[in-house]
Amino acid sequence: MSTCGFGGKGWYIKIAIMSLLSCGSSYGYELIERLEGVGIRLDEGSTGTLYKTLRELEKEEYLCSIWKKSHLGPRRRKYSITEKGKEEIRKEVKRLKEIKGFIDEIIKNCKEVNKGVF
């Protein structure tokens, strides 16, 4: 996956978005709330960046969207993860687990070297 790779800026946001959508479809604004619910706060004014990211993920066929009528006002776009997106999130989770293992080992080594500091 080109945009979710670990060298890309914001890769963790993309993984988080796909992870949340794997639990159920959502509108953009709801995604912001769901991201905050898992501890990811977007900077003020980053709403446009979120929608740009959603469009990128949709272009890469990791997400799809449909327009829905809203009784509150204009139509809204509802996003869902695709099968391709689910497969990609499985790969990314595997990578995250590997990275977590490396980080855990580094922390363990630091604790041993700096006993009493941590």
Coordinates of C-alpha atoms in Angstrom, one line a residue:
M1 CA 0.0 0.0 0.0
S2 CA 1.6 3.2 -1.1
T3 CA -0.1 5.7 1.2
C4 CA -0.2 3.6 4.3
G5 CA 3.4 2.6 4.2
F6 CA 5.4 3.3 7.3
G7 CA 7.5 6.0 5.6
G8 CA 4.5 8.1 4.7
K9 CA 3.3 11.1 6.7
G10 CA 0.1 10.3 8.5
W11 CA 0.2 6.5 7.9
Y12 CA -1.2 5.9 11.4
I13 CA -4.2 8.0 10.6
K14 CA -4.9 6.0 7.5
I15 CA -4.6 2.7 9.5
A16 CA -6.8 4.1 12.2
I17 CA -9.5 5.2 9.7
M18 CA -9.5 1.8 8.0
S19 CA -9.5 0.0 11.4
L20 CA -12.5 2.1 12.6
L21 CA -14.4 1.5 9.3
S22 CA -13.7 -2.3 9.6
C23 CA -16.0 -2.1 12.7
G24 CA -18.8 -0.3 10.7
S25 CA -19.6 2.4 8.1
S26 CA -19.4 6.0 9.1
Y27 CA -19.8 9.6 8.0
G28 CA -16.7 11.9 7.9
Y29 CA -17.7 13.9 11.0
E30 CA -18.5 10.7 12.9
L31 CA -15.0 9.4 12.0
I32 CA -13.5 12.5 13.6
E33 CA -15.4 11.7 16.8
R34 CA -14.4 8.0 16.6
L35 CA -10.7 8.9 16.1
E36 CA -10.9 11.1 19.1
G37 CA -12.5 8.2 21.0
V38 CA -9.3 6.1 20.4
G39 CA -7.0 9.0 21.4
I40 CA -6.2 10.5 18.0
R41 CA -7.0 14.2 18.0
L42 CA -6.9 16.1 14.7
D43 CA -5.5 19.6 14.8
E44 CA -8.0 22.4 14.4
G45 CA -8.5 22.9 10.7
S46 CA -7.5 19.4 9.9
T47 CA -11.0 18.4 8.8
G48 CA -10.0 19.1 5.2
T49 CA -7.0 16.8 5.6
L50 CA -9.3 14.0 6.8
Y51 CA -11.5 14.3 3.8
K52 CA -8.5 14.4 1.5
T53 CA -7.2 11.2 3.2
L54 CA -10.7 9.6 2.8
R55 CA -10.6 10.4 -0.9
E56 CA -7.1 9.0 -1.3
L57 CA -8.1 5.7 0.4
E58 CA -11.2 5.6 -1.8
K59 CA -9.1 6.2 -5.0
E60 CA -6.9 3.3 -4.0
E61 CA -10.0 1.2 -3.5
Y62 CA -9.5 0.6 0.2
L63 CA -12.7 2.5 1.0
C64 CA -16.0 3.1 -0.9
S65 CA -18.6 5.7 -0.2
I66 CA -22.3 6.5 -1.0
W67 CA -24.2 9.7 -0.7
K68 CA -27.1 9.6 1.8
K69 CA -29.9 12.0 2.3
S70 CA -29.9 13.8 5.6
H71 CA -32.9 15.1 7.5
L72 CA -30.5 17.7 9.0
G73 CA -29.5 19.3 5.8
P74 CA -27.4 18.5 2.7
R75 CA -26.6 15.0 1.6
R76 CA -23.7 13.3 3.4
R77 CA -21.1 10.8 2.3
K78 CA -21.0 7.5 4.2
Y79 CA -17.7 5.6 4.1
S80 CA -17.1 1.8 4.3
I81 CA -14.1 -0.4 4.0
T82 CA -13.8 -2.6 1.0
E83 CA -12.5 -6.2 0.9
K84 CA -9.2 -4.8 -0.5
G85 CA -9.1 -2.5 2.5
K86 CA -9.8 -5.3 5.0
E87 CA -6.9 -7.3 3.5
E88 CA -4.6 -4.2 3.7
I89 CA -5.5 -3.5 7.3
R90 CA -4.7 -7.2 8.2
K91 CA -1.2 -6.6 6.7
E92 CA -0.8 -3.3 8.5
V93 CA -1.8 -4.8 11.8
K94 CA 0.8 -7.6 11.4
R95 CA 3.4 -4.9 10.8
L96 CA 2.3 -2.9 13.8
K97 CA 2.6 -6.0 16.0
E98 CA 6.2 -6.4 14.7
I99 CA 7.0 -2.8 15.4
K100 CA 5.4 -3.1 18.9
G101 CA 7.7 -6.1 19.5
F102 CA 10.8 -4.0 18.6
I103 CA 9.6 -1.1 20.7
D104 CA 8.9 -3.4 23.7
E105 CA 12.5 -4.9 23.3
I106 CA 14.0 -1.4 23.2
I107 CA 12.1 -0.4 26.4
K108 CA 13.1 -3.6 28.1
N109 CA 16.8 -2.9 27.2
C110 CA 16.6 0.7 28.4
K111 CA 15.1 -0.4 31.7
E112 CA 17.9 -2.8 32.3
V113 CA 20.6 -0.2 31.4
N114 CA 18.9 2.5 33.5
K115 CA 17.6 0.6 36.5
G116 CA 15.5 2.9 38.7
V117 CA 15.1 5.5 36.0
F118 CA 11.9 4.0 34.5

